[in-house]
Amino acid sequence: MKTLAIMAGLAILPTAALATKKRIIVDTDLLSFDDDPLAIGLVNIFQNWGEVELIGVMSSINSRYAPPAIDAINTYYGHPDIPVAIQKPVDNLTQWPEYPEYGDYVTGLTYNFAEDVRDGTHTPDPVSSYRYLLSTSADNSITIAVIGFFDNLFHLLNSGPDQISPYTGAELLTSKVRQLIVQANEQGFSYNTNTHNSTFAQTVLNSWPGRLTFVSDDVAENTVLGSRITTELDVTKNPIGYALRTSIGYGQKHPVWDAVALYYAICSLDDIFTWKYSHGGRVTLNGSAFASWEDATAAGNTTGPGLQNSIKFRISNATFAERLEDILLWQPGQQIPKWRTWCKS
């Protein structure tokens, strides 16, 4: 993993081959839930398939083990230099205390898989990382996928000019980000918005100026997989196989909320999804992060899907889960399925 101190050189490298790829930053709460490592693995797989460029991963928790675990996944898929950042100070958390049924995989990924972070204290601050990545990117070119909490975007939004960029965080987000994708419900409560600090999510989502897509539990919770990943992959070599088996157990299935959000972030609607609201609308979160949705038709918009929306299935959830698990079974060295008609630029 490269830190910001040596990232400046990357900006002058030839980028023509990556010019048409979607460029994504993932903001994750990866710790012991099953879906975060699958989401990180998925974007790495699609990068190997030529569909996307993962330019950074931010951790919205404080576990010293999260960055090396993320780096282990990136490294396995051949991308060891993707910047990873975490909030400070770090702590020693390895599992969510409220959910002891999900096993600790972050220490195993740290100590048993190739990675060069070792400890989250060795990573930069997420706000500085965001500011660097955004300031060195073309306007309207970055997709941010939040599959965790909103700490990092909140602090970025409130950041001022510095030695990295003369622009505020709000200005960088407005000019550089093409779309924000969040794994959360556009109506009601969501784990990622109200479990942690509701003020962070409320501030970010209520003030978001551009395109914003919700990947709600309607699709994310109803995508269930894992029995093949936990049994067919060599868990001594494959980090997402190891993480999933450790988290949920051998031969088990589980909803994979965040992997669904990353599929949409990479592939857009594809042949899987359609808009939930014909003309879009706007979300408003109250102080408890309870989301209310105002449909755009109520405001007189009948011209298009709007800047904010949510997605729903256009095919069966079981069919999508089968495709998603097939993708996640892909390993480096195997043939890239160039024959596919879906998620192909």
Coordinates of N, CA and C in Angstrom, one line a residue, residues 30-262:
L30 N -15.7 -2.2 7.4 CA -15.2 -3.6 7.4 C -14.6 -3.9 8.8
L31 N -15.2 -4.9 9.4 CA -14.7 -5.4 10.7 C -15.0 -6.9 10.9
S32 N -16.3 -7.3 11.1 CA -16.6 -8.7 11.2 C -17.9 -9.1 10.5
F33 N -18.6 -8.2 9.9 CA -19.7 -8.6 9.0 C -19.2 -9.2 7.8
D34 N -20.1 -10.0 7.2 CA -19.7 -10.8 6.0 C -19.6 -10.0 4.7
D35 N -20.3 -8.9 4.6 CA -20.5 -8.3 3.3 C -19.4 -7.3 2.9
D36 N -18.7 -6.7 3.8 CA -17.7 -5.7 3.4 C -16.5 -6.4 2.7
P37 N -15.9 -7.5 3.2 CA -14.8 -8.1 2.4 C -15.3 -8.5 1.0
L38 N -16.5 -9.0 0.9 CA -17.0 -9.3 -0.5 C -17.1 -8.1 -1.4
A39 N -17.5 -7.0 -0.8 CA -17.6 -5.8 -1.6 C -16.2 -5.3 -2.1
I40 N -15.2 -5.4 -1.2 CA -13.9 -5.0 -1.6 C -13.3 -6.0 -2.6
G41 N -13.6 -7.3 -2.4 CA -13.2 -8.3 -3.4 C -13.8 -8.1 -4.7
L42 N -15.1 -7.7 -4.7 CA -15.9 -7.5 -6.0 C -15.3 -6.4 -6.8
V43 N -15.0 -5.3 -6.2 CA -14.4 -4.2 -7.0 C -13.0 -4.5 -7.5
N44 N -12.2 -5.3 -6.7 CA -10.9 -5.7 -7.2 C -11.1 -6.7 -8.4
I45 N -12.1 -7.5 -8.4 CA -12.3 -8.5 -9.5 C -12.7 -7.7 -10.7
F46 N -13.6 -6.7 -10.6 CA -14.0 -5.9 -11.8 C -12.8 -5.0 -12.3
Q47 N -11.9 -4.7 -11.4 CA -10.7 -3.9 -11.8 C -9.9 -4.9 -12.7
N48 N -9.7 -6.1 -12.3 CA -9.0 -7.1 -13.1 C -9.7 -7.3 -14.4
W49 N -11.0 -7.2 -14.4 CA -11.7 -7.4 -15.7 C -11.8 -6.2 -16.6
G50 N -11.2 -5.1 -16.1 CA -11.1 -3.9 -16.9 C -12.3 -2.9 -16.8
E51 N -13.1 -3.1 -15.8 CA -14.3 -2.3 -15.8 C -14.2 -1.1 -14.8
V52 N -13.3 -1.0 -13.9 CA -13.3 0.0 -12.9 C -11.8 0.2 -12.4
E53 N -11.6 1.3 -11.8 CA -10.3 1.6 -11.1 C -10.6 1.9 -9.7
L54 N -10.2 1.1 -8.7 CA -10.4 1.4 -7.3 C -9.2 2.3 -6.9
I55 N -9.5 3.6 -6.6 CA -8.4 4.5 -6.3 C -8.1 4.7 -4.8
G56 N -9.0 4.2 -4.0 CA -8.8 4.4 -2.5 C -9.8 3.7 -1.7
V57 N -9.5 3.3 -0.5 CA -10.4 2.7 0.4 C -10.3 3.4 1.8
M58 N -11.4 3.9 2.3 CA -11.4 4.6 3.6 C -12.1 3.7 4.6
S59 N -11.6 3.7 5.8 CA -12.3 3.0 6.9 C -13.0 4.0 7.8
S60 N -14.3 3.7 8.1 CA -15.0 4.6 8.9 C -15.1 4.1 10.4
I61 N -14.3 3.1 10.7 CA -14.2 2.7 12.1 C -12.8 3.0 12.6
N62 N -12.3 2.4 13.7 CA -11.0 2.8 14.3 C -10.1 1.5 14.5
S63 N -10.6 0.4 14.1 CA -9.8 -0.8 14.4 C -8.4 -0.8 13.6
R64 N -7.4 -1.0 14.4 CA -6.0 -1.1 13.7 C -5.9 -2.2 12.7
Y65 N -6.8 -3.2 12.8 CA -6.7 -4.4 12.0 C -7.5 -4.2 10.6
A66 N -8.3 -3.2 10.6 CA -9.1 -3.0 9.3 C -8.3 -2.7 8.1
P67 N -7.3 -1.7 8.2 CA -6.5 -1.4 7.0 C -5.7 -2.6 6.5
P68 N -5.0 -3.3 7.4 CA -4.2 -4.4 6.8 C -5.1 -5.5 6.2
A69 N -6.3 -5.7 6.8 CA -7.3 -6.7 6.3 C -7.7 -6.2 4.9
I70 N -8.0 -4.9 4.7 CA -8.4 -4.4 3.4 C -7.2 -4.6 2.4
D71 N -6.0 -4.3 2.9 CA -4.8 -4.4 2.0 C -4.6 -5.8 1.6
A72 N -4.9 -6.8 2.5 CA -4.7 -8.2 2.2 C -5.6 -8.6 1.0
I73 N -6.8 -8.1 1.0 CA -7.7 -8.4 -0.1 C -7.2 -7.7 -1.4
N74 N -6.9 -6.4 -1.3 CA -6.4 -5.8 -2.5 C -5.1 -6.4 -3.1
T75 N -4.2 -6.8 -2.2 CA -3.0 -7.5 -2.6 C -3.2 -8.8 -3.3
Y76 N -4.2 -9.6 -2.7 CA -4.4 -10.9 -3.3 C -4.9 -10.8 -4.8
Y77 N -5.6 -9.7 -5.1 CA -6.1 -9.5 -6.5 C -5.1 -8.7 -7.3
G78 N -3.9 -8.5 -6.8 CA -2.9 -7.8 -7.6 C -2.8 -6.3 -7.5
H79 N -3.4 -5.8 -6.5 CA -3.5 -4.3 -6.4 C -3.0 -3.9 -5.0
P80 N -1.7 -4.1 -4.7 CA -1.2 -3.8 -3.4 C -1.0 -2.4 -3.1
D81 N -1.0 -1.5 -4.1 CA -0.7 -0.1 -3.9 C -1.9 0.8 -3.8
I82 N -3.1 0.2 -3.7 CA -4.3 1.1 -3.5 C -4.2 1.7 -2.1
P83 N -4.3 3.0 -2.0 CA -4.2 3.7 -0.7 C -5.4 3.3 0.2
V84 N -5.0 3.1 1.4 CA -6.0 2.8 2.5 C -5.8 3.7 3.6
A85 N -6.9 4.2 4.2 CA -6.8 5.2 5.3 C -7.8 4.9 6.4
I86 N -7.5 5.3 7.6 CA -8.5 5.0 8.7 C -8.4 6.2 9.7
Q87 N -9.5 6.4 10.4 CA -9.6 7.4 11.4 C -8.6 7.1 12.6
K88 N -8.2 8.1 13.2 CA -7.3 8.0 14.4 C -8.0 8.6 15.6
P89 N -7.7 8.1 16.8 CA -6.7 7.0 17.2 C -7.3 5.7 16.9
V90 N -6.5 4.7 16.6 CA -7.0 3.4 16.3 C -7.2 2.7 17.6
D91 N -8.0 1.6 17.6 CA -8.3 0.8 18.7 C -8.0 -0.7 18.4
N92 N -8.3 -1.6 19.3 CA -8.0 -3.0 19.1 C -9.2 -3.9 18.8
L93 N -10.3 -3.2 18.3 CA -11.6 -3.9 18.1 C -11.4 -4.9 16.9
T94 N -11.9 -6.2 17.1 CA -11.8 -7.2 16.1 C -13.2 -7.7 15.7
Q95 N -14.2 -7.4 16.5 CA -15.5 -7.9 16.2 C -16.5 -6.8 16.7
W96 N -17.7 -6.7 16.1 CA -18.7 -5.9 16.7 C -19.2 -6.5 17.9
P97 N -19.1 -5.8 19.1 CA -19.5 -6.4 20.4 C -21.0 -6.8 20.4
E98 N -21.8 -6.1 19.7 CA -23.2 -6.4 19.7 C -23.6 -7.6 18.8
Y99 N -22.6 -8.1 18.0 CA -22.9 -9.2 17.1 C -21.8 -10.2 17.2
P100 N -21.7 -10.9 18.4 CA -20.7 -11.9 18.5 C -20.8 -13.1 17.6
E101 N -21.9 -13.3 17.0 CA -22.1 -14.4 16.1 C -21.3 -14.3 14.8
Y102 N -20.8 -13.1 14.5 CA -20.0 -13.0 13.3 C -18.5 -13.1 13.7
G103 N -17.8 -14.0 13.2 CA -16.4 -14.3 13.6 C -15.4 -13.2 13.2
D104 N -14.3 -13.2 13.9 CA -13.2 -12.2 13.7 C -12.4 -12.7 12.6
Y105 N -12.4 -12.0 11.4 CA -11.5 -12.4 10.3 C -10.4 -11.3 10.1
V106 N -10.5 -10.2 10.7 CA -9.5 -9.1 10.4 C -8.1 -9.5 11.0
T107 N -8.1 -10.1 12.1 CA -6.7 -10.5 12.6 C -6.1 -11.6 11.7
G108 N -7.0 -12.6 11.3 CA -6.5 -13.6 10.4 C -6.0 -13.0 9.1
L109 N -6.7 -12.1 8.5 CA -6.3 -11.4 7.3 C -5.0 -10.7 7.5
T110 N -4.8 -10.1 8.6 CA -3.6 -9.3 9.0 C -2.4 -10.2 9.1
Y111 N -2.5 -11.3 9.7 CA -1.3 -12.1 10.1 C -1.1 -13.3 9.2
N112 N -2.1 -13.7 8.4 CA -2.0 -14.9 7.6 C -2.0 -14.7 6.1
F113 N -2.2 -13.4 5.7 CA -2.2 -13.1 4.3 C -1.2 -12.0 3.9
A114 N -0.8 -12.0 2.7 CA 0.2 -11.0 2.3 C -0.4 -9.6 2.3
E115 N 0.3 -8.7 3.0 CA -0.1 -7.3 3.1 C 1.1 -6.5 3.7
D116 N 1.1 -5.2 3.5 CA 2.3 -4.5 4.0 C 1.9 -3.3 4.9
V117 N 0.7 -3.3 5.4 CA 0.2 -2.2 6.3 C 0.6 -2.6 7.8
R118 N 0.2 -3.8 8.2 CA 0.5 -4.3 9.5 C -0.4 -3.7 10.6
D119 N -0.6 -2.4 10.6 CA -1.3 -1.7 11.6 C -1.9 -0.4 11.1
G120 N -3.1 -0.1 11.4 CA -3.8 1.1 10.9 C -3.1 2.4 11.3
T121 N -2.3 2.4 12.3 CA -1.5 3.6 12.6 C -0.6 4.0 11.5
H122 N -0.3 3.1 10.6 CA 0.7 3.4 9.6 C 0.0 4.0 8.3
T123 N -1.3 4.2 8.4 CA -2.0 4.8 7.3 C -2.4 6.2 7.4
P124 N -2.6 7.0 6.4 CA -2.9 8.4 6.5 C -4.3 8.6 7.0
D125 N -4.6 9.9 7.3 CA -5.9 10.3 7.7 C -6.9 10.2 6.5
P126 N -8.2 9.8 6.7 CA -9.1 9.7 5.6 C -9.4 11.0 4.9
V127 N -9.5 12.1 5.7 CA -9.8 13.4 5.1 C -8.6 13.8 4.2
S128 N -7.4 13.7 4.6 CA -6.3 14.0 3.7 C -6.2 13.2 2.5
S129 N -6.6 11.9 2.7 CA -6.6 11.0 1.5 C -7.7 11.4 0.5
Y130 N -8.8 11.6 1.0 CA -9.9 12.1 0.2 C -9.5 13.4 -0.6
R131 N -9.0 14.3 0.2 CA -8.6 15.6 -0.4 C -7.6 15.4 -1.5
Y132 N -6.6 14.6 -1.3 CA -5.6 14.3 -2.3 C -6.2 13.6 -3.6
L133 N -7.0 12.6 -3.3 CA -7.5 11.8 -4.5 C -8.5 12.6 -5.3
L134 N -9.3 13.5 -4.6 CA -10.3 14.3 -5.3 C -9.5 15.4 -6.1
S135 N -8.6 16.1 -5.4 CA -7.9 17.2 -6.0 C -7.1 16.9 -7.2
T136 N -6.7 15.6 -7.3 CA -5.8 15.2 -8.4 C -6.7 14.4 -9.5
S137 N -8.0 14.5 -9.4 CA -8.9 13.8 -10.3 C -9.6 14.9 -11.2
A138 N -10.0 14.4 -12.4 CA -10.8 15.3 -13.3 C -12.1 15.6 -12.6
D139 N -12.7 16.7 -13.1 CA -14.0 17.1 -12.6 C -15.0 16.0 -13.0
N140 N -16.0 15.8 -12.1 CA -17.1 14.9 -12.3 C -16.7 13.5 -12.7
S141 N -15.6 13.0 -12.1 CA -15.0 11.7 -12.5 C -15.1 10.6 -11.4
I142 N -15.4 11.0 -10.2 CA -15.3 10.0 -9.1 C -16.6 9.5 -8.6
T143 N -16.7 8.2 -8.4 CA -17.8 7.7 -7.7 C -17.4 7.3 -6.3
I144 N -18.2 7.7 -5.3 CA -17.9 7.3 -3.9 C -19.0 6.3 -3.5
A145 N -18.6 5.2 -3.0 CA -19.6 4.2 -2.5 C -19.4 4.1 -1.0
V146 N -20.4 4.6 -0.2 CA -20.3 4.5 1.2 C -21.1 3.2 1.7
I147 N -20.3 2.3 2.2 CA -20.9 1.0 2.6 C -20.6 0.8 4.1
G148 N -20.5 2.0 4.8 CA -20.3 2.0 6.2 C -20.9 3.3 6.8
F149 N -20.1 3.9 7.8 CA -20.6 5.0 8.4 C -20.2 6.3 7.7
F150 N -20.6 7.5 8.1 CA -20.4 8.7 7.4 C -19.4 9.6 8.0
D151 N -18.6 9.1 9.0 CA -17.6 10.0 9.6 C -16.7 10.7 8.7
N152 N -16.2 9.9 7.7 CA -15.1 10.5 6.9 C -15.7 11.5 5.9
L153 N -16.9 11.3 5.3 CA -17.4 12.3 4.5 C -17.9 13.5 5.2
F154 N -18.4 13.4 6.5 CA -18.7 14.5 7.3 C -17.5 15.4 7.5
H155 N -16.4 14.8 8.0 CA -15.2 15.6 8.3 C -14.6 16.2 7.0
L156 N -14.7 15.5 5.9 CA -14.3 16.0 4.6 C -15.1 17.2 4.2
L157 N -16.4 17.1 4.4 CA -17.3 18.1 4.0 C -17.0 19.4 4.8
N158 N -16.5 19.3 6.0 CA -16.2 20.4 6.8 C -14.8 20.8 6.8
S159 N -14.0 20.2 5.9 CA -12.6 20.6 5.9 C -12.3 21.8 5.0
G160 N -11.3 22.6 5.4 CA -11.0 23.8 4.7 C -9.8 23.7 3.8
P161 N -9.4 24.7 3.1 CA -8.2 24.7 2.2 C -7.0 24.3 3.0
D162 N -6.1 23.6 2.4 CA -4.8 23.2 3.1 C -3.7 23.1 2.0
Q163 N -2.6 22.5 2.4 CA -1.5 22.4 1.5 C -1.8 21.4 0.3
I164 N -2.8 20.6 0.5 CA -3.2 19.6 -0.6 C -4.0 20.3 -1.6
S165 N -4.9 21.2 -1.2 CA -5.8 21.8 -2.2 C -6.3 23.2 -1.6
P166 N -6.4 24.2 -2.5 CA -6.9 25.5 -2.0 C -8.5 25.5 -1.9
Y167 N -9.1 24.4 -2.2 CA -10.6 24.3 -2.1 C -11.0 23.6 -0.8
T168 N -12.2 24.0 -0.4 CA -12.8 23.3 0.7 C -13.3 21.9 0.4
G169 N -13.5 21.1 1.4 CA -14.0 19.8 1.1 C -15.3 19.8 0.4
A170 N -16.2 20.7 0.7 CA -17.5 20.8 0.1 C -17.3 21.2 -1.4
E171 N -16.4 22.0 -1.7 CA -16.1 22.4 -3.1 C -15.5 21.2 -3.9
L172 N -14.6 20.5 -3.3 CA -14.0 19.3 -3.9 C -15.1 18.2 -4.2
L173 N -16.0 18.0 -3.3 CA -17.1 17.0 -3.5 C -18.0 17.5 -4.6
T174 N -18.3 18.7 -4.6 CA -19.2 19.3 -5.6 C -18.6 19.2 -7.0
S175 N -17.3 19.4 -7.2 CA -16.7 19.5 -8.5 C -16.2 18.2 -9.0
K176 N -15.8 17.3 -8.1 CA -15.1 16.1 -8.5 C -15.9 14.8 -8.5
V177 N -17.0 14.8 -7.7 CA -17.7 13.5 -7.5 C -18.9 13.5 -8.5
R178 N -18.9 12.4 -9.2 CA -20.0 12.2 -10.2 C -21.2 11.6 -9.6
Q179 N -21.1 10.7 -8.6 CA -22.2 10.1 -7.9 C -21.8 9.6 -6.6
L180 N -22.7 9.8 -5.6 CA -22.5 9.2 -4.3 C -23.5 8.0 -4.2
I181 N -23.0 6.8 -3.8 CA -23.9 5.6 -3.7 C -23.8 5.2 -2.2
V182 N -24.9 5.0 -1.6 CA -24.9 4.6 -0.2 C -25.7 3.4 0.0
Q183 N -25.2 2.5 0.9 CA -26.0 1.3 1.2 C -26.8 1.7 2.4
A184 N -28.1 2.2 2.1 CA -29.0 2.7 3.2 C -30.4 2.8 2.6
N185 N -31.3 2.9 3.4 CA -32.7 3.0 3.0 C -33.1 4.5 2.8
E186 N -33.8 4.8 1.7 CA -34.2 6.2 1.5 C -35.5 6.5 2.3
Q187 N -36.0 5.5 2.9 CA -37.2 5.7 3.8 C -37.0 4.8 5.1
G188 N -37.1 5.5 6.2 CA -37.0 4.7 7.5 C -35.5 4.7 8.0
F189 N -35.3 3.8 9.0 CA -34.0 3.7 9.6 C -33.1 2.8 8.8
S190 N -31.7 3.0 8.9 CA -30.7 2.2 8.3 C -29.6 2.0 9.3
Y191 N -29.0 0.8 9.2 CA -27.9 0.5 10.1 C -26.7 1.5 9.9
N192 N -26.4 1.8 8.7 CA -25.3 2.7 8.4 C -25.5 4.1 8.7
T193 N -26.7 4.6 8.9 CA -27.0 6.0 9.1 C -27.3 6.3 10.6
N194 N -28.0 5.4 11.3 CA -28.4 5.7 12.6 C -27.8 4.9 13.7
T195 N -27.0 3.9 13.4 CA -26.3 3.1 14.4 C -25.2 3.8 15.1
H196 N -24.5 4.6 14.3 CA -23.2 5.2 14.8 C -23.5 6.6 15.2
N197 N -23.2 7.6 14.4 CA -23.4 9.0 14.8 C -24.4 9.5 13.7
S198 N -25.6 9.7 14.1 CA -26.7 10.1 13.1 C -26.4 11.5 12.6
T199 N -25.8 12.3 13.3 CA -25.5 13.7 12.8 C -24.6 13.6 11.6
F200 N -23.7 12.7 11.5 CA -22.8 12.6 10.3 C -23.6 12.3 9.1
A201 N -24.5 11.3 9.1 CA -25.3 10.9 8.0 C -26.3 12.0 7.6
Q202 N -26.9 12.5 8.6 CA -27.9 13.6 8.4 C -27.3 14.8 7.7
T203 N -26.1 15.2 8.1 CA -25.5 16.4 7.5 C -25.0 16.1 6.1
V204 N -24.4 14.9 5.8 CA -23.9 14.6 4.5 C -25.1 14.4 3.5
L205 N -26.1 13.6 3.9 CA -27.1 13.3 2.9 C -28.1 14.5 2.7
N206 N -28.4 15.2 3.7 CA -29.3 16.4 3.6 C -28.7 17.5 2.7
S207 N -27.4 17.6 2.7 CA -26.7 18.6 2.0 C -26.1 18.2 0.7
W208 N -26.3 16.9 0.3 CA -25.6 16.4 -0.9 C -26.1 17.1 -2.1
P209 N -25.2 17.7 -2.9 CA -25.6 18.6 -4.0 C -25.9 17.9 -5.3
G210 N -25.4 16.7 -5.5 CA -25.4 16.0 -6.8 C -26.1 14.7 -6.8
R211 N -25.7 13.8 -7.7 CA -26.4 12.5 -7.8 C -26.2 11.7 -6.6
L212 N -27.2 11.1 -6.1 CA -27.2 10.3 -4.9 C -28.1 9.1 -5.1
T213 N -27.6 7.9 -5.0 CA -28.4 6.7 -5.2 C -28.3 5.8 -3.9
F214 N -29.5 5.4 -3.5 CA -29.6 4.5 -2.3 C -29.8 3.1 -2.8
V215 N -28.9 2.2 -2.2 CA -29.1 0.8 -2.4 C -29.7 0.3 -1.1
S216 N -31.0 0.1 -1.1 CA -31.8 -0.1 0.1 C -31.8 -1.6 0.4
D217 N -32.4 -1.9 1.6 CA -32.5 -3.3 2.0 C -33.5 -4.0 1.1
D218 N -34.3 -3.4 0.3 CA -35.2 -4.0 -0.6 C -34.4 -5.0 -1.5
V219 N -33.2 -4.5 -2.0 CA -32.4 -5.3 -2.8 C -31.2 -5.9 -2.1
A220 N -30.6 -5.2 -1.2 CA -29.4 -5.6 -0.5 C -29.6 -6.7 0.4
E221 N -30.7 -6.6 1.3 CA -30.9 -7.7 2.2 C -31.5 -8.9 1.6
N222 N -32.1 -8.8 0.4 CA -32.7 -9.9 -0.3 C -31.7 -10.6 -1.3
T223 N -30.5 -10.2 -1.2 CA -29.4 -10.9 -2.0 C -28.6 -11.8 -1.0
V224 N -28.9 -13.1 -1.1 CA -28.4 -14.0 -0.1 C -27.5 -15.0 -0.8
L225 N -26.3 -15.2 -0.3 CA -25.3 -16.1 -1.0 C -24.3 -16.6 0.0
G226 N -23.3 -17.4 -0.4 CA -22.2 -17.8 0.5 C -21.9 -19.2 0.5
S227 N -22.8 -20.1 0.2 CA -22.6 -21.5 0.4 C -21.5 -22.0 -0.5
R228 N -21.3 -21.5 -1.7 CA -20.3 -21.9 -2.6 C -18.9 -21.2 -2.3
I229 N -19.0 -20.0 -1.9 CA -17.7 -19.3 -1.5 C -17.1 -19.9 -0.3
T230 N -17.9 -20.3 0.7 CA -17.3 -20.8 1.9 C -16.9 -22.3 1.8
T231 N -17.3 -22.9 0.7 CA -16.9 -24.3 0.5 C -15.9 -24.6 -0.7
E232 N -16.0 -23.8 -1.7 CA -15.2 -24.0 -2.9 C -13.9 -23.3 -3.0
L233 N -13.8 -22.2 -2.3 CA -12.5 -21.4 -2.3 C -11.6 -22.0 -1.2
D234 N -10.3 -21.9 -1.5 CA -9.2 -22.3 -0.6 C -9.0 -21.2 0.4
V235 N -9.5 -21.4 1.6 CA -9.5 -20.3 2.6 C -8.1 -20.0 3.2
T236 N -7.2 -20.9 2.9 CA -5.8 -20.5 3.3 C -5.1 -19.6 2.3
K237 N -5.7 -19.4 1.1 CA -5.2 -18.6 0.1 C -6.1 -17.4 -0.3
N238 N -7.4 -17.6 -0.4 CA -8.3 -16.6 -0.8 C -8.9 -15.8 0.3
P239 N -8.6 -14.5 0.4 CA -9.0 -13.8 1.6 C -10.5 -13.6 1.7
I240 N -11.2 -13.5 0.6 CA -12.7 -13.3 0.8 C -13.3 -14.7 1.2
G241 N -12.7 -15.8 0.7 CA -13.2 -17.1 1.1 C -13.0 -17.2 2.6
Y242 N -11.8 -16.9 3.1 CA -11.4 -16.9 4.5 C -12.4 -16.1 5.3
A243 N -12.5 -14.8 4.9 CA -13.4 -13.9 5.7 C -14.8 -14.3 5.8
L244 N -15.4 -14.8 4.7 CA -16.8 -15.2 4.7 C -17.0 -16.5 5.5
R245 N -16.1 -17.4 5.4 CA -16.2 -18.6 6.2 C -16.1 -18.3 7.7
T246 N -15.1 -17.5 8.0 CA -14.9 -17.1 9.4 C -16.1 -16.3 10.0
S247 N -16.7 -15.5 9.1 CA -17.8 -14.6 9.6 C -19.1 -15.4 9.8
I248 N -19.4 -16.3 8.8 CA -20.8 -16.9 8.9 C -20.7 -18.4 9.0
G249 N -19.6 -19.0 8.7 CA -19.5 -20.5 8.8 C -19.5 -21.2 7.5
Y250 N -19.0 -22.5 7.6 CA -18.9 -23.3 6.4 C -20.3 -23.7 5.8
G251 N -20.4 -23.4 4.5 CA -21.6 -23.8 3.8 C -22.8 -22.9 4.1
Q252 N -22.6 -21.8 4.8 CA -23.8 -21.0 5.1 C -24.0 -19.9 4.1
K253 N -25.2 -19.4 4.1 CA -25.6 -18.2 3.3 C -26.0 -17.0 4.2
H254 N -25.9 -15.9 3.6 CA -26.2 -14.7 4.4 C -26.4 -13.5 3.4
P255 N -27.2 -12.5 3.8 CA -27.4 -11.3 3.0 C -26.0 -10.6 2.8
V256 N -25.9 -10.0 1.6 CA -24.6 -9.4 1.3 C -24.8 -7.9 0.9
W257 N -25.3 -7.1 1.8 CA -25.8 -5.8 1.5 C -24.7 -5.0 0.7
D258 N -23.5 -4.9 1.2 CA -22.5 -4.0 0.6 C -22.0 -4.5 -0.7
A259 N -22.0 -5.8 -0.9 CA -21.6 -6.3 -2.3 C -22.6 -5.9 -3.3
V260 N -23.9 -5.8 -3.0 CA -24.9 -5.3 -3.9 C -24.7 -3.9 -4.2
A261 N -24.3 -3.1 -3.2 CA -24.1 -1.7 -3.4 C -22.9 -1.5 -4.4
L262 N -21.9 -2.3 -4.2 CA -20.7 -2.1 -5.1 C -21.0 -2.6 -6.5

